Protein backbone atom coordinates (compact mmCIF):
# COMPACT_ATOMS: atom_id res chain seq x y z
CA UNK A 1 0.00 0.00 0.00
CA UNK A 2 2.83 2.39 0.90
CA UNK A 3 4.55 1.56 -2.41
CA UNK A 4 1.33 2.27 -4.34
CA UNK A 5 0.90 5.63 -2.59
CA UNK A 6 4.51 6.56 -3.36
CA UNK A 7 3.94 5.69 -7.05
CA UNK A 8 0.84 7.90 -7.12
CA UNK A 9 2.82 10.79 -5.64
CA UNK A 10 5.39 10.51 -8.43
CA UNK A 11 2.71 10.91 -11.15
CA UNK A 12 2.25 14.64 -11.86
CA UNK A 13 -1.06 15.96 -10.60
CA UNK A 14 -3.14 17.87 -13.14
CA UNK A 15 -6.79 18.79 -13.61
CA UNK A 16 -7.56 15.93 -15.98
CA UNK A 17 -6.14 13.34 -13.59
CA UNK A 18 -8.06 14.85 -10.68
CA UNK A 19 -11.35 14.76 -12.60
CA UNK A 20 -10.93 11.27 -14.01
CA UNK A 21 -9.97 9.88 -10.63
CA UNK A 22 -13.02 11.58 -9.11
CA UNK A 23 -15.27 9.97 -11.73
CA UNK A 24 -13.84 6.52 -11.02
CA UNK A 25 -14.17 7.05 -7.28
CA UNK A 26 -17.79 8.22 -7.63
CA UNK A 27 -18.53 5.10 -9.69
CA UNK A 28 -17.14 2.99 -6.85
CA UNK A 29 -18.52 4.70 -3.74
CA UNK A 30 -21.33 6.93 -5.01
CA UNK A 31 -21.39 10.67 -5.50
CA UNK A 32 -22.81 11.26 -2.01
CA UNK A 33 -19.76 9.65 -0.43
CA UNK A 34 -17.25 11.50 -2.58
CA UNK A 35 -15.29 14.15 -0.69
CA UNK A 36 -12.17 16.18 -1.34
CA UNK A 37 -10.47 14.28 1.47
CA UNK A 38 -11.27 10.87 -0.04
CA UNK A 39 -10.25 12.05 -3.49
CA UNK A 40 -6.94 13.35 -2.16
CA UNK A 41 -6.36 10.05 -0.40
CA UNK A 42 -7.06 8.17 -3.65
CA UNK A 43 -4.56 10.38 -5.47
CA UNK A 44 -1.97 10.10 -2.72
CA UNK A 45 -1.82 13.84 -2.05
CA UNK A 46 -2.92 16.22 0.69
CA UNK A 47 -6.41 17.75 0.20
CA UNK A 48 -5.01 21.26 -0.31
CA UNK A 49 -3.17 20.04 -3.43
CA UNK A 50 -6.53 19.54 -5.16
CA UNK A 51 -7.47 23.21 -4.90
CA UNK A 52 -4.77 24.14 -7.40
CA UNK A 53 -6.88 22.34 -10.01
CA UNK A 54 -10.49 22.73 -8.78
CA UNK A 55 -11.51 25.63 -6.58
CA UNK A 56 -14.34 23.83 -4.77
CA UNK A 57 -16.66 20.80 -4.79
CA UNK A 58 -19.03 22.43 -7.30
CA UNK A 59 -16.24 22.99 -9.81
CA UNK A 60 -15.12 19.42 -9.25
CA UNK A 61 -18.63 18.15 -9.98
CA UNK A 62 -18.92 20.29 -13.12
CA UNK A 63 -15.63 18.89 -14.36
CA UNK A 64 -16.70 15.33 -13.61
CA UNK A 65 -19.89 15.84 -15.60
CA UNK A 66 -17.85 17.09 -18.54
CA UNK A 67 -15.60 14.02 -18.38
CA UNK A 68 -18.65 11.75 -18.51
CA UNK A 69 -20.49 13.62 -21.28
CA UNK A 70 -17.37 13.62 -23.47
CA UNK A 71 -17.40 9.82 -23.30
CA UNK A 72 -20.61 9.71 -25.35
CA UNK A 73 -19.82 8.24 -28.76
CA UNK A 74 -20.81 10.24 -31.84
CA UNK A 75 -23.08 8.63 -34.45
CA UNK A 76 -21.65 6.82 -37.45
CA UNK A 77 -20.83 8.95 -40.47
CA UNK A 78 -23.36 9.02 -43.27
CA UNK A 79 -26.43 8.17 -41.19
CA UNK A 80 -29.65 10.12 -41.66
CA UNK A 81 -30.85 12.48 -38.93
CA UNK A 82 -33.18 9.96 -37.30
CA UNK A 83 -30.62 7.16 -37.07
CA UNK A 84 -27.93 9.61 -35.95
CA UNK A 85 -30.07 11.04 -33.15
CA UNK A 86 -31.13 7.57 -32.02
CA UNK A 87 -27.55 6.28 -32.01
CA UNK A 88 -26.28 9.27 -30.04
CA UNK A 89 -29.02 9.11 -27.42
CA UNK A 90 -28.57 5.37 -26.88
CA UNK A 91 -24.82 5.97 -26.61
CA UNK A 92 -25.59 8.62 -23.99
CA UNK A 93 -27.76 6.14 -22.12
CA UNK A 94 -24.95 3.57 -22.07
CA UNK A 95 -22.63 6.24 -20.70
CA UNK A 96 -25.10 7.22 -17.98
CA UNK A 97 -25.53 3.58 -16.99
CA UNK A 98 -21.74 3.26 -16.62
CA UNK A 99 -21.82 6.23 -14.27
CA UNK A 100 -25.10 5.89 -12.32
CA UNK A 101 -24.52 9.12 -10.35
CA UNK A 102 -24.10 11.31 -13.44
CA UNK A 103 -27.75 11.87 -14.37
CA UNK A 104 -28.64 13.16 -10.90
CA UNK A 105 -25.53 15.33 -10.90
CA UNK A 106 -26.52 16.87 -14.24
CA UNK A 107 -29.99 17.63 -12.88
CA UNK A 108 -28.55 19.56 -9.94
CA UNK A 109 -26.53 21.99 -12.05
CA UNK A 110 -27.90 25.53 -12.21
CA UNK A 111 -25.97 26.23 -15.42
CA UNK A 112 -25.14 23.56 -18.03
CA UNK A 113 -21.46 22.67 -18.18
CA UNK A 114 -19.42 23.30 -21.38
CA UNK A 115 -19.55 19.64 -22.44
CA UNK A 116 -23.32 19.48 -21.93
CA UNK A 117 -23.78 22.64 -24.01
CA UNK A 118 -21.52 21.25 -26.75
CA UNK A 119 -23.48 17.98 -26.75
CA UNK A 120 -26.82 19.80 -26.99
CA UNK A 121 -25.45 22.02 -29.75
CA UNK A 122 -24.37 18.94 -31.73
CA UNK A 123 -27.78 17.32 -31.27
CA UNK A 124 -29.56 20.47 -32.39
CA UNK A 125 -27.19 20.60 -35.35
CA UNK A 126 -28.18 17.05 -36.30
CA UNK A 127 -31.86 18.05 -36.45
CA UNK A 128 -31.05 21.20 -38.43
CA UNK A 129 -28.84 19.27 -40.87
CA UNK A 130 -31.75 16.85 -41.28
CA UNK A 131 -33.88 19.72 -42.55
CA UNK A 132 -35.74 20.62 -39.36
CA UNK A 133 -36.61 24.29 -39.01
CA UNK A 134 -35.23 26.21 -36.03
CA UNK A 135 -38.83 26.58 -34.83
CA UNK A 136 -39.56 22.83 -34.87
CA UNK A 137 -36.15 22.01 -33.40
CA UNK A 138 -36.83 24.37 -30.50
CA UNK A 139 -39.97 22.43 -29.57
CA UNK A 140 -38.32 19.07 -30.22
CA UNK A 141 -35.65 19.85 -27.62
CA UNK A 142 -38.33 20.75 -25.09
CA UNK A 143 -40.28 17.57 -25.85
CA UNK A 144 -37.23 15.36 -25.35
CA UNK A 145 -36.20 16.90 -22.04
CA UNK A 146 -33.43 14.96 -20.32
CA UNK A 147 -34.01 11.99 -22.63
CA UNK A 148 -31.75 13.76 -25.12
CA UNK A 149 -28.93 13.12 -22.63
CA UNK A 150 -29.82 9.46 -22.21
CA UNK A 151 -31.87 9.45 -19.03
CA UNK A 152 -35.37 10.13 -17.78
CA UNK A 153 -36.73 11.41 -14.52
CA UNK A 154 -38.94 8.70 -13.10
CA UNK A 155 -42.16 9.26 -11.20
CA UNK A 156 -41.01 7.46 -8.09
CA UNK A 157 -37.71 6.74 -6.39
CA UNK A 158 -36.86 3.03 -6.74
CA UNK A 159 -37.54 1.07 -3.59
CA UNK A 160 -36.45 -2.37 -2.45
CA UNK A 161 -38.92 -5.14 -3.23
CA UNK A 162 -41.24 -6.02 -0.31
CA UNK A 163 -40.51 -9.18 1.63
CA UNK A 164 -43.79 -10.83 0.60
CA UNK A 165 -44.33 -9.74 -2.99
CA UNK A 166 -47.15 -12.28 -3.45
CA UNK A 167 -49.29 -10.58 -0.81
CA UNK A 168 -48.54 -7.15 -2.26
CA UNK A 169 -49.45 -8.34 -5.77
CA UNK A 170 -52.74 -9.75 -4.50
CA UNK A 171 -53.59 -6.50 -2.72
CA UNK A 172 -52.63 -4.49 -5.81
CA UNK A 173 -54.88 -6.59 -8.03
CA UNK A 174 -57.78 -6.17 -5.64
CA UNK A 175 -57.43 -2.43 -5.06
CA UNK A 176 -55.96 -1.17 -8.35
CA UNK A 177 -57.01 -3.67 -11.03
CA UNK A 178 -55.95 -1.58 -14.03
CA UNK A 179 -52.47 -0.93 -12.64
CA UNK A 180 -52.11 -4.62 -11.87
CA UNK A 181 -53.25 -5.55 -15.37
CA UNK A 182 -50.62 -3.51 -17.19
CA UNK A 183 -47.93 -4.47 -14.65
CA UNK A 184 -48.38 -8.11 -15.62
CA UNK A 185 -48.68 -7.45 -19.36
CA UNK A 186 -45.08 -6.48 -20.18
CA UNK A 187 -41.54 -7.82 -19.91
CA UNK A 188 -40.03 -7.90 -16.44
CA UNK A 189 -36.60 -7.64 -14.86
CA UNK A 190 -35.54 -7.59 -11.22
CA UNK A 191 -33.19 -4.60 -11.48
CA UNK A 192 -35.67 -2.12 -12.93
CA UNK A 193 -35.55 1.52 -11.85
CA UNK A 194 -38.52 2.54 -13.99
CA UNK A 195 -40.99 0.49 -12.00
CA UNK A 196 -41.19 -2.85 -10.32
CA UNK A 197 -40.40 -5.48 -12.93
CA UNK A 198 -40.27 -3.20 -15.97
CA UNK A 199 -37.67 -3.64 -18.70
CA UNK A 200 -35.84 -0.31 -18.44
CA UNK A 201 -34.04 -0.48 -21.77
CA UNK A 202 -37.17 -1.47 -23.68
CA UNK A 203 -39.21 1.33 -22.08
CA UNK A 204 -36.51 3.90 -22.87
CA UNK A 205 -36.23 2.86 -26.52
CA UNK A 206 -40.02 2.58 -26.88
CA UNK A 207 -40.53 6.19 -25.77
CA UNK A 208 -37.55 7.39 -27.80
CA UNK A 209 -38.91 5.80 -30.98
CA UNK A 210 -42.36 7.28 -30.35
CA UNK A 211 -40.82 10.72 -30.09
CA UNK A 212 -38.61 10.32 -33.16
CA UNK A 213 -41.53 9.03 -35.24
CA UNK A 214 -43.60 12.01 -34.13
CA UNK A 215 -40.81 14.45 -34.94
CA UNK A 216 -40.42 12.86 -38.38
CA UNK A 217 -44.14 13.27 -39.08
CA UNK A 218 -44.10 16.94 -38.07
CA UNK A 219 -41.00 17.54 -40.18
CA UNK A 220 -42.62 15.97 -43.23
CA UNK A 221 -45.73 18.12 -42.68
CA UNK A 222 -43.58 21.28 -42.51
CA UNK A 223 -45.02 21.95 -39.06
CA UNK A 224 -44.69 25.41 -37.56
CA UNK A 225 -45.78 26.95 -34.28
CA UNK A 226 -46.63 30.28 -35.97
CA UNK A 227 -50.43 29.72 -36.26
CA UNK A 228 -50.61 29.32 -32.49
CA UNK A 229 -49.60 32.95 -32.12
CA UNK A 230 -52.49 34.14 -34.29
CA UNK A 231 -55.39 32.03 -33.10
CA UNK A 232 -55.71 30.75 -29.56
CA UNK A 233 -58.21 28.63 -27.73
CA UNK A 234 -60.91 30.25 -25.65
CA UNK A 235 -59.73 31.07 -22.17
CA UNK A 236 -56.07 30.83 -23.17
CA UNK A 237 -53.73 33.76 -23.66
CA UNK A 238 -52.19 34.24 -27.11
CA UNK A 239 -48.94 32.37 -27.56
CA UNK A 240 -46.85 35.55 -27.61
CA UNK A 241 -48.29 36.55 -24.21
CA UNK A 242 -48.08 33.17 -22.55
CA UNK A 243 -45.09 32.55 -20.38
CA UNK A 244 -43.57 29.28 -21.48
CA UNK A 245 -42.90 27.05 -18.45
CA UNK A 246 -39.28 26.38 -17.70
CA UNK A 247 -38.25 22.82 -18.46
CA UNK A 248 -38.34 20.48 -15.45
CA UNK A 249 -34.86 19.40 -16.47
CA UNK A 250 -32.42 21.92 -15.00
CA UNK A 251 -29.76 21.15 -17.58
CA UNK A 252 -32.15 22.14 -20.37
CA UNK A 253 -34.34 24.69 -18.66
CA UNK A 254 -31.44 27.04 -17.96
CA UNK A 255 -30.21 27.18 -21.54
CA UNK A 256 -32.92 29.59 -22.67
CA UNK A 257 -34.61 27.34 -25.22
mmCIF file of C-alpha atoms in Angstrom:
data_model
loop_
_atom_site.group_PDB
_atom_site.id
_atom_site.type_symbol
_atom_site.label_atom_id
_atom_site.label_comp_id
_atom_site.label_asym_id
_atom_site.label_seq_id
_atom_site.Cartn_x
_atom_site.Cartn_y
_atom_site.Cartn_z
ATOM 1 C CA UNK A 1 0.000 0.000 0.000
ATOM 2 C CA UNK A 2 2.834 2.393 0.902
ATOM 3 C CA UNK A 3 4.549 1.563 -2.412
ATOM 4 C CA UNK A 4 1.332 2.270 -4.343
ATOM 5 C CA UNK A 5 0.903 5.626 -2.588
ATOM 6 C CA UNK A 6 4.507 6.556 -3.363
ATOM 7 C CA UNK A 7 3.938 5.693 -7.048
ATOM 8 C CA UNK A 8 0.844 7.903 -7.123
ATOM 9 C CA UNK A 9 2.817 10.790 -5.638
ATOM 10 C CA UNK A 10 5.388 10.513 -8.431
ATOM 11 C CA UNK A 11 2.708 10.909 -11.155
ATOM 12 C CA UNK A 12 2.247 14.645 -11.864
ATOM 13 C CA UNK A 13 -1.062 15.962 -10.603
ATOM 14 C CA UNK A 14 -3.143 17.867 -13.142
ATOM 15 C CA UNK A 15 -6.787 18.788 -13.609
ATOM 16 C CA UNK A 16 -7.558 15.927 -15.984
ATOM 17 C CA UNK A 17 -6.139 13.339 -13.594
ATOM 18 C CA UNK A 18 -8.055 14.846 -10.680
ATOM 19 C CA UNK A 19 -11.350 14.763 -12.598
ATOM 20 C CA UNK A 20 -10.933 11.268 -14.011
ATOM 21 C CA UNK A 21 -9.969 9.880 -10.626
ATOM 22 C CA UNK A 22 -13.022 11.577 -9.109
ATOM 23 C CA UNK A 23 -15.268 9.969 -11.733
ATOM 24 C CA UNK A 24 -13.839 6.519 -11.024
ATOM 25 C CA UNK A 25 -14.174 7.051 -7.280
ATOM 26 C CA UNK A 26 -17.791 8.217 -7.630
ATOM 27 C CA UNK A 27 -18.528 5.103 -9.690
ATOM 28 C CA UNK A 28 -17.144 2.986 -6.852
ATOM 29 C CA UNK A 29 -18.519 4.695 -3.739
ATOM 30 C CA UNK A 30 -21.326 6.928 -5.006
ATOM 31 C CA UNK A 31 -21.392 10.673 -5.501
ATOM 32 C CA UNK A 32 -22.807 11.262 -2.011
ATOM 33 C CA UNK A 33 -19.760 9.647 -0.428
ATOM 34 C CA UNK A 34 -17.247 11.496 -2.577
ATOM 35 C CA UNK A 35 -15.291 14.151 -0.694
ATOM 36 C CA UNK A 36 -12.169 16.178 -1.340
ATOM 37 C CA UNK A 37 -10.470 14.283 1.473
ATOM 38 C CA UNK A 38 -11.270 10.872 -0.043
ATOM 39 C CA UNK A 39 -10.250 12.050 -3.493
ATOM 40 C CA UNK A 40 -6.938 13.352 -2.163
ATOM 41 C CA UNK A 41 -6.364 10.047 -0.404
ATOM 42 C CA UNK A 42 -7.060 8.174 -3.650
ATOM 43 C CA UNK A 43 -4.556 10.384 -5.471
ATOM 44 C CA UNK A 44 -1.970 10.102 -2.720
ATOM 45 C CA UNK A 45 -1.824 13.845 -2.047
ATOM 46 C CA UNK A 46 -2.916 16.219 0.687
ATOM 47 C CA UNK A 47 -6.415 17.750 0.202
ATOM 48 C CA UNK A 48 -5.008 21.261 -0.312
ATOM 49 C CA UNK A 49 -3.172 20.041 -3.428
ATOM 50 C CA UNK A 50 -6.529 19.541 -5.160
ATOM 51 C CA UNK A 51 -7.468 23.211 -4.901
ATOM 52 C CA UNK A 52 -4.774 24.141 -7.403
ATOM 53 C CA UNK A 53 -6.879 22.335 -10.008
ATOM 54 C CA UNK A 54 -10.492 22.732 -8.781
ATOM 55 C CA UNK A 55 -11.512 25.634 -6.575
ATOM 56 C CA UNK A 56 -14.342 23.831 -4.768
ATOM 57 C CA UNK A 57 -16.657 20.804 -4.793
ATOM 58 C CA UNK A 58 -19.028 22.434 -7.301
ATOM 59 C CA UNK A 59 -16.244 22.986 -9.811
ATOM 60 C CA UNK A 60 -15.119 19.420 -9.253
ATOM 61 C CA UNK A 61 -18.634 18.152 -9.981
ATOM 62 C CA UNK A 62 -18.918 20.292 -13.117
ATOM 63 C CA UNK A 63 -15.629 18.895 -14.361
ATOM 64 C CA UNK A 64 -16.702 15.330 -13.608
ATOM 65 C CA UNK A 65 -19.894 15.839 -15.605
ATOM 66 C CA UNK A 66 -17.851 17.087 -18.541
ATOM 67 C CA UNK A 67 -15.598 14.022 -18.383
ATOM 68 C CA UNK A 68 -18.651 11.750 -18.512
ATOM 69 C CA UNK A 69 -20.486 13.617 -21.281
ATOM 70 C CA UNK A 70 -17.371 13.622 -23.466
ATOM 71 C CA UNK A 71 -17.397 9.815 -23.295
ATOM 72 C CA UNK A 72 -20.611 9.713 -25.351
ATOM 73 C CA UNK A 73 -19.824 8.235 -28.758
ATOM 74 C CA UNK A 74 -20.807 10.242 -31.845
ATOM 75 C CA UNK A 75 -23.083 8.628 -34.451
ATOM 76 C CA UNK A 76 -21.651 6.816 -37.448
ATOM 77 C CA UNK A 77 -20.829 8.947 -40.474
ATOM 78 C CA UNK A 78 -23.359 9.022 -43.270
ATOM 79 C CA UNK A 79 -26.432 8.175 -41.192
ATOM 80 C CA UNK A 80 -29.655 10.118 -41.655
ATOM 81 C CA UNK A 81 -30.850 12.477 -38.925
ATOM 82 C CA UNK A 82 -33.184 9.958 -37.296
ATOM 83 C CA UNK A 83 -30.620 7.163 -37.069
ATOM 84 C CA UNK A 84 -27.928 9.607 -35.946
ATOM 85 C CA UNK A 85 -30.072 11.038 -33.149
ATOM 86 C CA UNK A 86 -31.132 7.570 -32.021
ATOM 87 C CA UNK A 87 -27.550 6.276 -32.009
ATOM 88 C CA UNK A 88 -26.276 9.267 -30.039
ATOM 89 C CA UNK A 89 -29.021 9.115 -27.419
ATOM 90 C CA UNK A 90 -28.566 5.374 -26.884
ATOM 91 C CA UNK A 91 -24.817 5.974 -26.611
ATOM 92 C CA UNK A 92 -25.586 8.623 -23.992
ATOM 93 C CA UNK A 93 -27.755 6.144 -22.120
ATOM 94 C CA UNK A 94 -24.949 3.570 -22.074
ATOM 95 C CA UNK A 95 -22.635 6.237 -20.699
ATOM 96 C CA UNK A 96 -25.101 7.219 -17.976
ATOM 97 C CA UNK A 97 -25.525 3.576 -16.992
ATOM 98 C CA UNK A 98 -21.740 3.259 -16.625
ATOM 99 C CA UNK A 99 -21.815 6.232 -14.274
ATOM 100 C CA UNK A 100 -25.099 5.894 -12.316
ATOM 101 C CA UNK A 101 -24.522 9.117 -10.352
ATOM 102 C CA UNK A 102 -24.104 11.311 -13.438
ATOM 103 C CA UNK A 103 -27.754 11.870 -14.374
ATOM 104 C CA UNK A 104 -28.636 13.158 -10.904
ATOM 105 C CA UNK A 105 -25.534 15.330 -10.898
ATOM 106 C CA UNK A 106 -26.522 16.869 -14.238
ATOM 107 C CA UNK A 107 -29.991 17.629 -12.877
ATOM 108 C CA UNK A 108 -28.549 19.561 -9.942
ATOM 109 C CA UNK A 109 -26.530 21.990 -12.053
ATOM 110 C CA UNK A 110 -27.904 25.527 -12.211
ATOM 111 C CA UNK A 111 -25.973 26.225 -15.424
ATOM 112 C CA UNK A 112 -25.142 23.563 -18.030
ATOM 113 C CA UNK A 113 -21.462 22.675 -18.185
ATOM 114 C CA UNK A 114 -19.424 23.299 -21.380
ATOM 115 C CA UNK A 115 -19.546 19.636 -22.444
ATOM 116 C CA UNK A 116 -23.316 19.476 -21.928
ATOM 117 C CA UNK A 117 -23.781 22.637 -24.006
ATOM 118 C CA UNK A 118 -21.522 21.247 -26.745
ATOM 119 C CA UNK A 119 -23.481 17.981 -26.752
ATOM 120 C CA UNK A 120 -26.820 19.803 -26.991
ATOM 121 C CA UNK A 121 -25.451 22.016 -29.748
ATOM 122 C CA UNK A 122 -24.371 18.945 -31.727
ATOM 123 C CA UNK A 123 -27.782 17.320 -31.266
ATOM 124 C CA UNK A 124 -29.563 20.473 -32.392
ATOM 125 C CA UNK A 125 -27.192 20.596 -35.345
ATOM 126 C CA UNK A 126 -28.184 17.046 -36.305
ATOM 127 C CA UNK A 127 -31.858 18.050 -36.446
ATOM 128 C CA UNK A 128 -31.052 21.196 -38.427
ATOM 129 C CA UNK A 129 -28.845 19.267 -40.870
ATOM 130 C CA UNK A 130 -31.752 16.854 -41.279
ATOM 131 C CA UNK A 131 -33.877 19.722 -42.546
ATOM 132 C CA UNK A 132 -35.744 20.617 -39.358
ATOM 133 C CA UNK A 133 -36.605 24.290 -39.007
ATOM 134 C CA UNK A 134 -35.226 26.208 -36.035
ATOM 135 C CA UNK A 135 -38.828 26.577 -34.835
ATOM 136 C CA UNK A 136 -39.564 22.834 -34.867
ATOM 137 C CA UNK A 137 -36.153 22.006 -33.401
ATOM 138 C CA UNK A 138 -36.831 24.371 -30.495
ATOM 139 C CA UNK A 139 -39.974 22.428 -29.571
ATOM 140 C CA UNK A 140 -38.320 19.070 -30.218
ATOM 141 C CA UNK A 141 -35.649 19.849 -27.622
ATOM 142 C CA UNK A 142 -38.333 20.745 -25.086
ATOM 143 C CA UNK A 143 -40.280 17.566 -25.847
ATOM 144 C CA UNK A 144 -37.226 15.362 -25.351
ATOM 145 C CA UNK A 145 -36.195 16.897 -22.037
ATOM 146 C CA UNK A 146 -33.435 14.961 -20.320
ATOM 147 C CA UNK A 147 -34.014 11.989 -22.631
ATOM 148 C CA UNK A 148 -31.752 13.760 -25.123
ATOM 149 C CA UNK A 149 -28.929 13.120 -22.627
ATOM 150 C CA UNK A 150 -29.821 9.462 -22.212
ATOM 151 C CA UNK A 151 -31.866 9.447 -19.027
ATOM 152 C CA UNK A 152 -35.368 10.130 -17.784
ATOM 153 C CA UNK A 153 -36.726 11.412 -14.519
ATOM 154 C CA UNK A 154 -38.943 8.699 -13.103
ATOM 155 C CA UNK A 155 -42.165 9.260 -11.202
ATOM 156 C CA UNK A 156 -41.009 7.461 -8.089
ATOM 157 C CA UNK A 157 -37.712 6.739 -6.388
ATOM 158 C CA UNK A 158 -36.858 3.027 -6.741
ATOM 159 C CA UNK A 159 -37.543 1.065 -3.586
ATOM 160 C CA UNK A 160 -36.454 -2.372 -2.449
ATOM 161 C CA UNK A 161 -38.920 -5.142 -3.234
ATOM 162 C CA UNK A 162 -41.235 -6.024 -0.309
ATOM 163 C CA UNK A 163 -40.514 -9.177 1.629
ATOM 164 C CA UNK A 164 -43.786 -10.832 0.597
ATOM 165 C CA UNK A 165 -44.333 -9.741 -2.985
ATOM 166 C CA UNK A 166 -47.151 -12.276 -3.449
ATOM 167 C CA UNK A 167 -49.291 -10.577 -0.810
ATOM 168 C CA UNK A 168 -48.536 -7.152 -2.260
ATOM 169 C CA UNK A 169 -49.448 -8.343 -5.769
ATOM 170 C CA UNK A 170 -52.744 -9.750 -4.496
ATOM 171 C CA UNK A 171 -53.587 -6.499 -2.720
ATOM 172 C CA UNK A 172 -52.629 -4.493 -5.807
ATOM 173 C CA UNK A 173 -54.885 -6.595 -8.031
ATOM 174 C CA UNK A 174 -57.779 -6.173 -5.636
ATOM 175 C CA UNK A 175 -57.426 -2.431 -5.063
ATOM 176 C CA UNK A 176 -55.960 -1.172 -8.355
ATOM 177 C CA UNK A 177 -57.013 -3.670 -11.030
ATOM 178 C CA UNK A 178 -55.950 -1.580 -14.033
ATOM 179 C CA UNK A 179 -52.472 -0.926 -12.636
ATOM 180 C CA UNK A 180 -52.112 -4.620 -11.873
ATOM 181 C CA UNK A 181 -53.253 -5.554 -15.369
ATOM 182 C CA UNK A 182 -50.616 -3.515 -17.188
ATOM 183 C CA UNK A 183 -47.933 -4.471 -14.650
ATOM 184 C CA UNK A 184 -48.384 -8.109 -15.621
ATOM 185 C CA UNK A 185 -48.680 -7.449 -19.364
ATOM 186 C CA UNK A 186 -45.082 -6.476 -20.177
ATOM 187 C CA UNK A 187 -41.545 -7.817 -19.912
ATOM 188 C CA UNK A 188 -40.025 -7.901 -16.436
ATOM 189 C CA UNK A 189 -36.598 -7.644 -14.861
ATOM 190 C CA UNK A 190 -35.544 -7.594 -11.224
ATOM 191 C CA UNK A 191 -33.188 -4.599 -11.478
ATOM 192 C CA UNK A 192 -35.672 -2.120 -12.934
ATOM 193 C CA UNK A 193 -35.551 1.515 -11.845
ATOM 194 C CA UNK A 194 -38.521 2.542 -13.989
ATOM 195 C CA UNK A 195 -40.993 0.495 -12.003
ATOM 196 C CA UNK A 196 -41.188 -2.853 -10.316
ATOM 197 C CA UNK A 197 -40.399 -5.484 -12.930
ATOM 198 C CA UNK A 198 -40.274 -3.196 -15.969
ATOM 199 C CA UNK A 199 -37.670 -3.641 -18.699
ATOM 200 C CA UNK A 200 -35.845 -0.309 -18.442
ATOM 201 C CA UNK A 201 -34.043 -0.478 -21.775
ATOM 202 C CA UNK A 202 -37.172 -1.473 -23.675
ATOM 203 C CA UNK A 203 -39.205 1.330 -22.078
ATOM 204 C CA UNK A 204 -36.514 3.898 -22.873
ATOM 205 C CA UNK A 205 -36.235 2.860 -26.524
ATOM 206 C CA UNK A 206 -40.020 2.577 -26.884
ATOM 207 C CA UNK A 207 -40.533 6.186 -25.773
ATOM 208 C CA UNK A 208 -37.555 7.395 -27.802
ATOM 209 C CA UNK A 209 -38.908 5.804 -30.982
ATOM 210 C CA UNK A 210 -42.359 7.278 -30.354
ATOM 211 C CA UNK A 211 -40.816 10.724 -30.092
ATOM 212 C CA UNK A 212 -38.612 10.322 -33.158
ATOM 213 C CA UNK A 213 -41.534 9.027 -35.237
ATOM 214 C CA UNK A 214 -43.597 12.012 -34.133
ATOM 215 C CA UNK A 215 -40.808 14.453 -34.936
ATOM 216 C CA UNK A 216 -40.422 12.863 -38.375
ATOM 217 C CA UNK A 217 -44.140 13.270 -39.083
ATOM 218 C CA UNK A 218 -44.099 16.939 -38.065
ATOM 219 C CA UNK A 219 -40.997 17.538 -40.176
ATOM 220 C CA UNK A 220 -42.624 15.972 -43.231
ATOM 221 C CA UNK A 221 -45.725 18.121 -42.678
ATOM 222 C CA UNK A 222 -43.583 21.284 -42.510
ATOM 223 C CA UNK A 223 -45.019 21.946 -39.056
ATOM 224 C CA UNK A 224 -44.686 25.414 -37.562
ATOM 225 C CA UNK A 225 -45.778 26.954 -34.280
ATOM 226 C CA UNK A 226 -46.633 30.276 -35.966
ATOM 227 C CA UNK A 227 -50.434 29.716 -36.256
ATOM 228 C CA UNK A 228 -50.613 29.318 -32.488
ATOM 229 C CA UNK A 229 -49.595 32.946 -32.117
ATOM 230 C CA UNK A 230 -52.490 34.143 -34.291
ATOM 231 C CA UNK A 231 -55.387 32.032 -33.101
ATOM 232 C CA UNK A 232 -55.710 30.751 -29.559
ATOM 233 C CA UNK A 233 -58.212 28.627 -27.730
ATOM 234 C CA UNK A 234 -60.910 30.245 -25.649
ATOM 235 C CA UNK A 235 -59.729 31.071 -22.166
ATOM 236 C CA UNK A 236 -56.070 30.828 -23.170
ATOM 237 C CA UNK A 237 -53.728 33.755 -23.657
ATOM 238 C CA UNK A 238 -52.195 34.242 -27.111
ATOM 239 C CA UNK A 239 -48.939 32.370 -27.564
ATOM 240 C CA UNK A 240 -46.849 35.546 -27.607
ATOM 241 C CA UNK A 241 -48.289 36.549 -24.211
ATOM 242 C CA UNK A 242 -48.075 33.174 -22.550
ATOM 243 C CA UNK A 243 -45.090 32.548 -20.377
ATOM 244 C CA UNK A 244 -43.570 29.278 -21.481
ATOM 245 C CA UNK A 245 -42.898 27.048 -18.451
ATOM 246 C CA UNK A 246 -39.276 26.379 -17.701
ATOM 247 C CA UNK A 247 -38.253 22.817 -18.457
ATOM 248 C CA UNK A 248 -38.344 20.484 -15.454
ATOM 249 C CA UNK A 249 -34.864 19.397 -16.470
ATOM 250 C CA UNK A 250 -32.419 21.924 -15.004
ATOM 251 C CA UNK A 251 -29.757 21.149 -17.580
ATOM 252 C CA UNK A 252 -32.146 22.142 -20.374
ATOM 253 C CA UNK A 253 -34.338 24.689 -18.660
ATOM 254 C CA UNK A 254 -31.440 27.036 -17.963
ATOM 255 C CA UNK A 255 -30.205 27.182 -21.544
ATOM 256 C CA UNK A 256 -32.916 29.592 -22.670
ATOM 257 C CA UNK A 257 -34.611 27.343 -25.224
#
